[in-house]
Short mmCIF file of C-alpha atoms and ligand atoms in Angstrom, two decimals:
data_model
loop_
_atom_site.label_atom_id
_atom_site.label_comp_id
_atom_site.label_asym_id
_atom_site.label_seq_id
_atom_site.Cartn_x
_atom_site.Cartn_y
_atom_site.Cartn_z
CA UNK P 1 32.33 -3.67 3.46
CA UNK P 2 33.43 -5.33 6.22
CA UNK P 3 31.99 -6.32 9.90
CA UNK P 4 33.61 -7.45 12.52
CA UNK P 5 31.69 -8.80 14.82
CA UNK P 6 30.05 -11.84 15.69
CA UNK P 7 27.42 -13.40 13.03
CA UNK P 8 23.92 -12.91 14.04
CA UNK P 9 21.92 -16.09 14.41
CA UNK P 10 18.58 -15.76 11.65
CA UNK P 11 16.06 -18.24 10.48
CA UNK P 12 14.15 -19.22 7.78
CA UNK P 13 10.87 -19.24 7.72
CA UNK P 14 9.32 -21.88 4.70
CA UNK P 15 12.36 -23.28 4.89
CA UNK P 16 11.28 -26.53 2.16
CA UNK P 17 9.98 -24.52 -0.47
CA UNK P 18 11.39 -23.04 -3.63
CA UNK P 19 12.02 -19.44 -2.01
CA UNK P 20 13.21 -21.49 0.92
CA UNK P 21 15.79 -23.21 -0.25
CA UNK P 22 17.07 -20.21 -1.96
CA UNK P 23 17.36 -18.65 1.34
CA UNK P 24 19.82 -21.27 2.15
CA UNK P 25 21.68 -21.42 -0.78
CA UNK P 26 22.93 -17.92 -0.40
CA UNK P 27 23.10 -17.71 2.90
CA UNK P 28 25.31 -20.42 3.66
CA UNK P 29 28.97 -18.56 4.17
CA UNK P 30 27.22 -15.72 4.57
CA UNK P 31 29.73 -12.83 6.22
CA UNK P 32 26.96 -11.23 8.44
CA UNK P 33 24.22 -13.70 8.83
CA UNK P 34 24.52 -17.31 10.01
CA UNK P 35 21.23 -20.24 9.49
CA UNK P 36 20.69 -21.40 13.18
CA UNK P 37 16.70 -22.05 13.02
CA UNK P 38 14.76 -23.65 10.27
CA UNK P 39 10.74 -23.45 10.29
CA UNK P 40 8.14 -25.08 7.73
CA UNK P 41 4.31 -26.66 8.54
CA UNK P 42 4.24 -28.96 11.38
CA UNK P 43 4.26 -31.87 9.77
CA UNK P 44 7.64 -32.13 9.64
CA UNK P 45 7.66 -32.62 13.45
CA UNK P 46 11.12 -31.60 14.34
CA UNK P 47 12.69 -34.06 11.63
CA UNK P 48 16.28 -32.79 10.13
CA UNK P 49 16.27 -30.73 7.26
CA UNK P 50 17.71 -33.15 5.16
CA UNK P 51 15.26 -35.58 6.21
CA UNK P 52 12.00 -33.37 5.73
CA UNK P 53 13.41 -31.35 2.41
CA UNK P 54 14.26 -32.56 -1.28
CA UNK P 55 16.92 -30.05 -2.64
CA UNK P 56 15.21 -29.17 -5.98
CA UNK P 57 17.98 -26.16 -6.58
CA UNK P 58 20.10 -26.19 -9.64
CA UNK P 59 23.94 -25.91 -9.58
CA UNK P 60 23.95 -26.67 -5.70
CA UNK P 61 24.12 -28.80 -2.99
CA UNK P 62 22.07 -28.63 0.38
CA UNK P 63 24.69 -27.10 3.13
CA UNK P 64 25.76 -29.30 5.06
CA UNK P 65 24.95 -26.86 8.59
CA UNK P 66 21.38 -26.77 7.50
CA UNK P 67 21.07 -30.36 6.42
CA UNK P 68 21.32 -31.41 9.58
CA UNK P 69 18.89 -28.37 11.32
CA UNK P 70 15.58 -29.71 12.47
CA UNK P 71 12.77 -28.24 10.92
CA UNK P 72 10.12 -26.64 13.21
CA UNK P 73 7.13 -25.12 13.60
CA UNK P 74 6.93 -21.06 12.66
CA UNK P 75 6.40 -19.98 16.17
CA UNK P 76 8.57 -17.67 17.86
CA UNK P 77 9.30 -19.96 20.99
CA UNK P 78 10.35 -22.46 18.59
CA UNK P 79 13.34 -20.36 17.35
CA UNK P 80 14.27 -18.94 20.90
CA UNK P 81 17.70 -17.36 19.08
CA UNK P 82 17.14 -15.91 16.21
CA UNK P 83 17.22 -12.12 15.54
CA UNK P 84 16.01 -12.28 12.32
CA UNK P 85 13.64 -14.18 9.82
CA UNK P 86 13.28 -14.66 6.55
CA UNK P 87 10.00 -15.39 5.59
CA UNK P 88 9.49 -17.10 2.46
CA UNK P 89 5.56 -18.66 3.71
CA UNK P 90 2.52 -18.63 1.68
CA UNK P 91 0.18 -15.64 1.72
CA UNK P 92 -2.83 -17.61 3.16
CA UNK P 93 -0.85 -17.87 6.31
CA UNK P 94 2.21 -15.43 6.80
CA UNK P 95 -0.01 -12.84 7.88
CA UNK P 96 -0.29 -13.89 11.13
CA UNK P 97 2.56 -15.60 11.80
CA UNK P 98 5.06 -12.66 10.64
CA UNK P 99 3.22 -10.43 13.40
CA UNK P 100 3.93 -13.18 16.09
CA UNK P 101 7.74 -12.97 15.36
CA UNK P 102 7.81 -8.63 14.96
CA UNK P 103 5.82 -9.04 18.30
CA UNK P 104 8.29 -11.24 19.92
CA UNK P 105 11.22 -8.48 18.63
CA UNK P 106 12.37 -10.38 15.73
CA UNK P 107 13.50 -8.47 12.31
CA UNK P 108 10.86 -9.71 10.01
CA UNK P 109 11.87 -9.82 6.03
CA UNK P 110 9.01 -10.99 4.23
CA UNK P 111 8.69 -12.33 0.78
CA UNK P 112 5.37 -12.66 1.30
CA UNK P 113 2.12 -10.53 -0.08
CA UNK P 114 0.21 -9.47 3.14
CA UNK P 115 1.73 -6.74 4.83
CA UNK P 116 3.39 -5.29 1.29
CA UNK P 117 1.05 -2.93 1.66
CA UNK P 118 0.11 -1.56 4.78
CA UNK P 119 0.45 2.58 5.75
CA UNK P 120 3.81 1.82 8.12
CA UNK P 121 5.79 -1.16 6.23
CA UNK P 122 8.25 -0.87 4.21
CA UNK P 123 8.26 -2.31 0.84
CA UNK P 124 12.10 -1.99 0.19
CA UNK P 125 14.74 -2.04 -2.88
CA UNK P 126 17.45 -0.73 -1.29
CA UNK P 127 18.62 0.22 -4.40
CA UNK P 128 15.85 2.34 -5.15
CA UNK P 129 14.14 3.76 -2.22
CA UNK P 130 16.24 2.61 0.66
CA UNK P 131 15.07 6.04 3.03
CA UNK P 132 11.87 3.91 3.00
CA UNK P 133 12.91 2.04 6.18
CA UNK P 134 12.54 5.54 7.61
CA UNK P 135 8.89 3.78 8.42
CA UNK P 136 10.03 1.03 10.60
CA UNK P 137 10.44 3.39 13.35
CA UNK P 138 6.25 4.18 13.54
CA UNK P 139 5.39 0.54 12.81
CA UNK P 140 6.93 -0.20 16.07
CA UNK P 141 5.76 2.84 17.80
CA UNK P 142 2.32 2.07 16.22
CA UNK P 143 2.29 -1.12 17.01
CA UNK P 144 4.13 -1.70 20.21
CA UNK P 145 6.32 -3.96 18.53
CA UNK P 146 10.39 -4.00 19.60
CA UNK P 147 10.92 -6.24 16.13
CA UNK P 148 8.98 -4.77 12.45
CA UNK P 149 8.43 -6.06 9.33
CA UNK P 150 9.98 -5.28 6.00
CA UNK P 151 8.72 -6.72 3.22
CA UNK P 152 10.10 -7.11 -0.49
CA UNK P 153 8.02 -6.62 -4.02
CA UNK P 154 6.39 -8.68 -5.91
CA UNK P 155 9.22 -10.85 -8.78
CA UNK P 156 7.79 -9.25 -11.14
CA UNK P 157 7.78 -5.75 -9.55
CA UNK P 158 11.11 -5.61 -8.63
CA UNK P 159 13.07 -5.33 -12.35
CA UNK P 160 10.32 -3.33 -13.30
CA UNK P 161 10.44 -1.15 -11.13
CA UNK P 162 14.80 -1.37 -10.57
CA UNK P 163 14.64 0.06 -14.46
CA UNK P 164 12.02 2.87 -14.02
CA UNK P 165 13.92 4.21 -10.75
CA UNK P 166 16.91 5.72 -12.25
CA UNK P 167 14.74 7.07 -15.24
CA UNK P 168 12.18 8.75 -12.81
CA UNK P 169 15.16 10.58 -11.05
CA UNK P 170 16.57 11.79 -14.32
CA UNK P 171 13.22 12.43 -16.93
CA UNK P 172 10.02 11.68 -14.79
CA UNK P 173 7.92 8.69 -16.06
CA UNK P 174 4.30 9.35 -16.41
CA UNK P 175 2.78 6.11 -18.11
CA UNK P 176 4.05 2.44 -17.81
CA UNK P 177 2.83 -0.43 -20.04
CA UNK P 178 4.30 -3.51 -18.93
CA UNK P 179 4.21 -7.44 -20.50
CA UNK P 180 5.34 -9.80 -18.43
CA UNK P 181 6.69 -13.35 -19.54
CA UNK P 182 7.15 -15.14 -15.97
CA UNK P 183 8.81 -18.49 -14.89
CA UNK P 184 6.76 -21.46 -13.69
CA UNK P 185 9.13 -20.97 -10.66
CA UNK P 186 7.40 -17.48 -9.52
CA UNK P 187 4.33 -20.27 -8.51
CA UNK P 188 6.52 -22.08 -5.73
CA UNK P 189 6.72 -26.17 -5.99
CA UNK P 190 4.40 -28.29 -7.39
CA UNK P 191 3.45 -24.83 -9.27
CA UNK P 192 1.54 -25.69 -12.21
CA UNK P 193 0.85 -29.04 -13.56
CA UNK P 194 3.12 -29.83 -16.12
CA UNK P 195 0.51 -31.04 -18.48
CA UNK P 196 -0.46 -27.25 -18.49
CA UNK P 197 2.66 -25.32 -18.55
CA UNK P 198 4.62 -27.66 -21.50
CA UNK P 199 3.92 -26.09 -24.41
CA UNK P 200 1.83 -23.06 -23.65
CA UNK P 201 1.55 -20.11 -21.87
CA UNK P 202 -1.15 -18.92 -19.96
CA UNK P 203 -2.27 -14.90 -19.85
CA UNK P 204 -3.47 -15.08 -16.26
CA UNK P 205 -1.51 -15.19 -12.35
CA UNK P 206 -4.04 -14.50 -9.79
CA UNK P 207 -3.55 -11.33 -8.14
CA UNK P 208 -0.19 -10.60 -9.94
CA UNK P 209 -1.67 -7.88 -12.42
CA UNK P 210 -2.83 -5.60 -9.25
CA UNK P 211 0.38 -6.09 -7.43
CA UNK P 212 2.81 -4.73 -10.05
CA UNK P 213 0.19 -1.78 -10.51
CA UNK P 214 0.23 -0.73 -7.01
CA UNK P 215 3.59 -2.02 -5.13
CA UNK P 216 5.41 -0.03 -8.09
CA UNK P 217 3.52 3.21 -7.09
CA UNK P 218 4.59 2.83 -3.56
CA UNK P 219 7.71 1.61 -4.02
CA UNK P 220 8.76 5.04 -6.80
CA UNK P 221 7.01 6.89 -4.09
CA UNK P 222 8.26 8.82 -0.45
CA UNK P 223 8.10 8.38 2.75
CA UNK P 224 7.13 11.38 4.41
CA UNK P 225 7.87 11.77 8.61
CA UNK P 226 4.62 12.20 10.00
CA UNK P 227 2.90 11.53 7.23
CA UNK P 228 3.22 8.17 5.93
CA UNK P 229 3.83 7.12 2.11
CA UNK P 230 2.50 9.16 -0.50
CA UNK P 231 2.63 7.23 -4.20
CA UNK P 232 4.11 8.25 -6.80
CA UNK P 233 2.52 9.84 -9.81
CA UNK P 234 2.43 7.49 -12.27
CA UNK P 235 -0.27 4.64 -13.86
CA UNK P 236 0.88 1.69 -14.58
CA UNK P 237 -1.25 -1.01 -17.03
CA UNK P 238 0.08 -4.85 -16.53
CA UNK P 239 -0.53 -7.84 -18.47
CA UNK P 240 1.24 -10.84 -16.74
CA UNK P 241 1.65 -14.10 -18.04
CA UNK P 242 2.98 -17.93 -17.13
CA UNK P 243 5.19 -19.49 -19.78
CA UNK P 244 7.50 -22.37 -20.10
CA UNK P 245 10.84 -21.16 -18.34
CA UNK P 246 12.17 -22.13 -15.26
CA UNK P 247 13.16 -19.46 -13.62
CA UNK P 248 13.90 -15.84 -14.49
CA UNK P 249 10.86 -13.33 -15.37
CA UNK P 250 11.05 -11.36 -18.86
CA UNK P 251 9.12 -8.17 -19.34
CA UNK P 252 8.24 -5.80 -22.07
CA UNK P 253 7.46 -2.77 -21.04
CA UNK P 254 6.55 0.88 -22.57
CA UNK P 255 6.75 4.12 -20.96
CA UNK P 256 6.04 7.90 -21.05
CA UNK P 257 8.70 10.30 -19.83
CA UNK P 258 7.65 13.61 -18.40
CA UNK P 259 10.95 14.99 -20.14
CA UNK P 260 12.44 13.52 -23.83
CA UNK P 261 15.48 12.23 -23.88
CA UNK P 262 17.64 10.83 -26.66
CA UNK P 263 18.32 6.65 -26.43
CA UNK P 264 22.18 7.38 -25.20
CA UNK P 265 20.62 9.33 -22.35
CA UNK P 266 18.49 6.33 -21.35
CA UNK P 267 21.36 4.46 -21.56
CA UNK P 268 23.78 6.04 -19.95
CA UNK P 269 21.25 7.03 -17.43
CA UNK P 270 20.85 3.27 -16.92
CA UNK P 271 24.40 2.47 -16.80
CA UNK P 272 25.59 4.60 -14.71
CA UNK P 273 23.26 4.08 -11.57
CA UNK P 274 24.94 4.07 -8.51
CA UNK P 275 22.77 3.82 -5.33
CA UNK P 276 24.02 3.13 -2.07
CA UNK P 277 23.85 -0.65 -1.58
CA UNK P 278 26.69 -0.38 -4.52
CA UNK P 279 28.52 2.47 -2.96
CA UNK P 280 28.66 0.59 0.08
CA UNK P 281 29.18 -2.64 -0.98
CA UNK P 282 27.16 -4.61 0.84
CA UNK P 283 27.55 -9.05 0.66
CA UNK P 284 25.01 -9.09 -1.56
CA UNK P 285 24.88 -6.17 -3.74
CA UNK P 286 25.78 -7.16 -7.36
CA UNK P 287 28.37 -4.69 -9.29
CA UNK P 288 25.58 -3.51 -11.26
CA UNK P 289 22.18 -3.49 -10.07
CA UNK P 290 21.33 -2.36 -13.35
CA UNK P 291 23.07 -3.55 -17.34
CA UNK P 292 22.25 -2.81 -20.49
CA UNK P 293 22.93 -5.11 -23.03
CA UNK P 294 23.68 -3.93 -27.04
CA UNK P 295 22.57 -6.95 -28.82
CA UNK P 296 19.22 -7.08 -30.71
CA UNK P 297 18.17 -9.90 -29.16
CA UNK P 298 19.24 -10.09 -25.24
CA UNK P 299 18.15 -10.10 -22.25
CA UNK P 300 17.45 -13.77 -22.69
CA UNK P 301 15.74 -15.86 -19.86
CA UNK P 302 18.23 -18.66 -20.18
CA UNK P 303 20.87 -16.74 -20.95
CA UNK P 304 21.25 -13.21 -18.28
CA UNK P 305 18.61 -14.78 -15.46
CA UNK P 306 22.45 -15.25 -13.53
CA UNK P 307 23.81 -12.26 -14.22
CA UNK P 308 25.44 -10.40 -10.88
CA UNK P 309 24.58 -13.69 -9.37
CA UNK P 310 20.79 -13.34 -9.87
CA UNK P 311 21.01 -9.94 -8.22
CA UNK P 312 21.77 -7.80 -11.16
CA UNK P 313 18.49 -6.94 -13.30
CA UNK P 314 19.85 -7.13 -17.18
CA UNK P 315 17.98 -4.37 -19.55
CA UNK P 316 17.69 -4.31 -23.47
CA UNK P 317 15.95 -3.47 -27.28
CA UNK P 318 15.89 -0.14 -25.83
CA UNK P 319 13.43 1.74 -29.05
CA UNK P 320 11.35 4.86 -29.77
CA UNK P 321 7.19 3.63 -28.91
CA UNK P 322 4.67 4.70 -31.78
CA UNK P 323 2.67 4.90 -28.62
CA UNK P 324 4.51 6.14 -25.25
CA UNK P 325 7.64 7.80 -25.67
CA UNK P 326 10.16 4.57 -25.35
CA UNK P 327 10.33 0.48 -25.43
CA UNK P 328 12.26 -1.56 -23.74
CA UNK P 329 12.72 -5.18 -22.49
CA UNK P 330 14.36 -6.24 -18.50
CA UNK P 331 14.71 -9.31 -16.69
CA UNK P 332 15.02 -10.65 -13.33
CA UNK P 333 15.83 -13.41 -11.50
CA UNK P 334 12.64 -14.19 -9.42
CA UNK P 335 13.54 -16.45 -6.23
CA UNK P 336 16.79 -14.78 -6.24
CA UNK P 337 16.37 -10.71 -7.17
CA UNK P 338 12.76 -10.96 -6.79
CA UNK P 339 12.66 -13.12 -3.65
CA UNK P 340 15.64 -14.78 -1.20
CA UNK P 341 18.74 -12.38 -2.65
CA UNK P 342 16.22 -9.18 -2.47
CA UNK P 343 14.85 -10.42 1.00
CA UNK P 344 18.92 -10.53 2.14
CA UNK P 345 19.72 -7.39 0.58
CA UNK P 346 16.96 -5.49 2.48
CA UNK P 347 18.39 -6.97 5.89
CA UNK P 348 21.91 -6.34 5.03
CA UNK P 349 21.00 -2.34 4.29
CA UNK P 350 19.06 -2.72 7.60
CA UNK P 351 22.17 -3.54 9.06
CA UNK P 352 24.23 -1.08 7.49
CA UNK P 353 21.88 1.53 8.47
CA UNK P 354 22.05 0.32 12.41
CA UNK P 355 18.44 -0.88 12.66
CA UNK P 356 20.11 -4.29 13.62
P1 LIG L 401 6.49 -22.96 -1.93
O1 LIG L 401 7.54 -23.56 -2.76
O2 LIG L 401 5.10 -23.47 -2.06
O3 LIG L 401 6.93 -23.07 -0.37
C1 LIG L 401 6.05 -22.78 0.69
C2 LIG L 401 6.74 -23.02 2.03
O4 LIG L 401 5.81 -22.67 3.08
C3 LIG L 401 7.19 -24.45 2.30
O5 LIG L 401 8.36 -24.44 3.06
C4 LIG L 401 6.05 -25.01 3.13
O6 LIG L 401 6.48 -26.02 4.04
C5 LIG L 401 5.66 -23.80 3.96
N1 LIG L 401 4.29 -23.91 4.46
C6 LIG L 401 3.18 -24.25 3.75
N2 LIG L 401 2.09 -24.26 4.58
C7 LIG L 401 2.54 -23.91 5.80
C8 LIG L 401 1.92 -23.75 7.08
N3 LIG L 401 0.59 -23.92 7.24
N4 LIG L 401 2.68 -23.37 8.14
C9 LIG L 401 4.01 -23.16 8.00
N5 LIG L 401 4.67 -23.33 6.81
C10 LIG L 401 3.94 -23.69 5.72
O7 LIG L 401 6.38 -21.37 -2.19
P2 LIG L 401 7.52 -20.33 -2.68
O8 LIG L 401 7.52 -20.19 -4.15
O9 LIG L 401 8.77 -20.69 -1.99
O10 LIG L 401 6.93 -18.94 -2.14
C11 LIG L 401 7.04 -18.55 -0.77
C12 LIG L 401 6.54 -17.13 -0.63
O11 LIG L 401 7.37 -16.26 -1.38
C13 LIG L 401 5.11 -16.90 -1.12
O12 LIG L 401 4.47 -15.96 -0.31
C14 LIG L 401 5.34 -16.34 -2.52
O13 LIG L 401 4.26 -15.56 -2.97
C15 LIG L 401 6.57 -15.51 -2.29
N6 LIG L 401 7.39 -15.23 -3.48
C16 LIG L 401 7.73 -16.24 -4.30
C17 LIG L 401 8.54 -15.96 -5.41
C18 LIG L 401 8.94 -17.03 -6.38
O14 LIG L 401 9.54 -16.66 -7.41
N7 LIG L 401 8.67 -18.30 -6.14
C19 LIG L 401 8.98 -14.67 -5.63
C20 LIG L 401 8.62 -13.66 -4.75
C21 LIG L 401 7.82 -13.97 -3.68
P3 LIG L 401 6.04 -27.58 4.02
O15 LIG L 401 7.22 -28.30 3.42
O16 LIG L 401 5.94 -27.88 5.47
O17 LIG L 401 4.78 -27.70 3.27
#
């Protein structure tokens, strides 16, 4: 999909962290969007990127155009240019901070947990319930805002709830038991101390259990004009654990369909999903935002975390439940699907749509 005209100018807000520097990574040569503003803490007092940031990516260099950025403070005034901002700051102080830059009538995409939830904000996957930015017209009516916020899911959210979409659509999915297995990554850098995470896994992530139980009922759920967003009918039970990979979450999950359906229906259900962000082909849409693989024993973290460039969320072991009526294993890349790629995507369809 092409677009002619001139890039527009965005910024990133976190710019040093993990999420951060993912932001960069994919959005240098971006076709759309083009880095002009980078924003961290303060204490980095204006100093170039390069200067204030060690690249901890693998595979990549720091671009050169945002090496030599200075990083400043996340205040609107600061980035006098930008007409969107990716967020990628801690909870305990996006909040705010995100509401200064709608307020100021900046496009706000937030990777961030606070506003995931509130009545008028979009918590988008354009691949599965794009009509959701149907909402960003109340937010700013509500609010007096001429910028919004959208926010993305949770990393562990999003391939959860990428696999159930298609699924919902064609059986109806009643019950959802999900394990997660999730990088060291998904806690930002330091993260956990490494005399803690080598050789163990630990079955607790503050806050992460509740946040794949509720995002993924909002996020299966409408938007209705007038209304606001009405969840979908569906529990979900989480268990979410830390273990020793990098990056890339794994999760096992079982499910009840309203409606039985034989494994090549699954499959093929799964296979051939379509949504719009493929249809249109937007920059960052992988091929497939969903694929199955055959073999006993994939998805592997190591092994499909890259698949459709980190966009595409890999599915597998696909088996009748003694419990629920099926079993099943995804993955998905966390600062890329479930973060910085998802966080692009969602201002890309935003684009397409003529919000921007
Ligand atoms: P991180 O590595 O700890 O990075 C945090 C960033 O926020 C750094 O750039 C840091 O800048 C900046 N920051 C810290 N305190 C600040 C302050 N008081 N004012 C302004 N900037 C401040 O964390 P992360 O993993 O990138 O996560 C960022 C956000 O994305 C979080 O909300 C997280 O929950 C969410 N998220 C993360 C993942 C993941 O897989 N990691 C996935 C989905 C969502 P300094 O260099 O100045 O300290």
């Amino acid at each position: 999909m092409e677009r002619q005209h001139k890039k527009i100018p965005v910024g990133v807000l976190g710019a040093t962290g993990m999420v951060g520097q993912r932001f960069i990574e994919l959005l240098q040569n971006h076709p759309w969007f083009e880095v002009v503003a980078l924003a961290a803490s303060g204490k980095h007092n204006g100093r170039s990127y390069a200067e204030s940031t060690v690249w901890r990516l693998s595979g990549s260099d720091m671009p050169a155009t945002a090496a030599a950025l200075p990083v400043v403070a996340c205040r609107p005034e600061e980035m006098p240019d930008v007409k969107i901002v990716f967020s990628a700051l801690p909870g305990e102080i996006a909040g705010e901070i995100e509401i200064a830059f709608a307020q100021a009538g900046v496009a706000v995409f937030s990777n961030a947990k606070n506003h995931r939830m509130a009545a008028d904000v979009p918590l988008l996957i354009p691949e599965v319930n794009a009509d959701h930015i149907a909402a960003v017209a109340q937010q700013q009516r509500q609010r007096g805002w001429s910028g919004f916020i959208i926010t993305n899911a949770n990393c562990s959210s999003t391939p959860l709830v990428m696999a159930l979409k298609p699924l919902q659509q064609a059986f109806g999915v009643s019950k959802v038991l999900v394990t997660t297995l999730q990088s060291i990554s998904g806690a930002g850098y330091p993260g956990l101390p490494s005399y803690d995470i080598i050789d163990n896994a630990i079955p607790y992530i503050s806050g992460e259990e509740e946040k794949v139980e509720s995002e993924t009922l909002k996020m299966l759920g409408d938007w209705r004009e007038g209304q606001g967003f009405a969840d979908a009918p569906l529990v979900v039970s989480a268990h979410c654990n830390r273990v020793a990979t990098r990056e890339g979450h794994l999760e096992c999950a079982s499910i009840e369909l309203e409606r039985d359906a034989s494994p090549e229906e699954i499959i093929a259900t799964w296979e051939n999903y379509v949504p719009e962000p493929q249809s249109v082909q937007l920059p960052s849409a992988p091929v497939h935002a969903l694929h199955y693989r055959h073999e006993h024993d994939r998805p592997q973290t190591l092994r499909d975390r890259d698949a459709g460039n980190g966009m595409t969320v890999t599915l597998g072991r696909l088996r009748r439940c003694p419990i629920l009526s099926y079993k099943f294993v995804m993955l998905g890349h966390n600062t890329i699907r479930g973060a910085a790629g998802g966080s692009i995507l969602n201002a890309e369809w935003c684009v397409h749509k003529g919000l921007l």
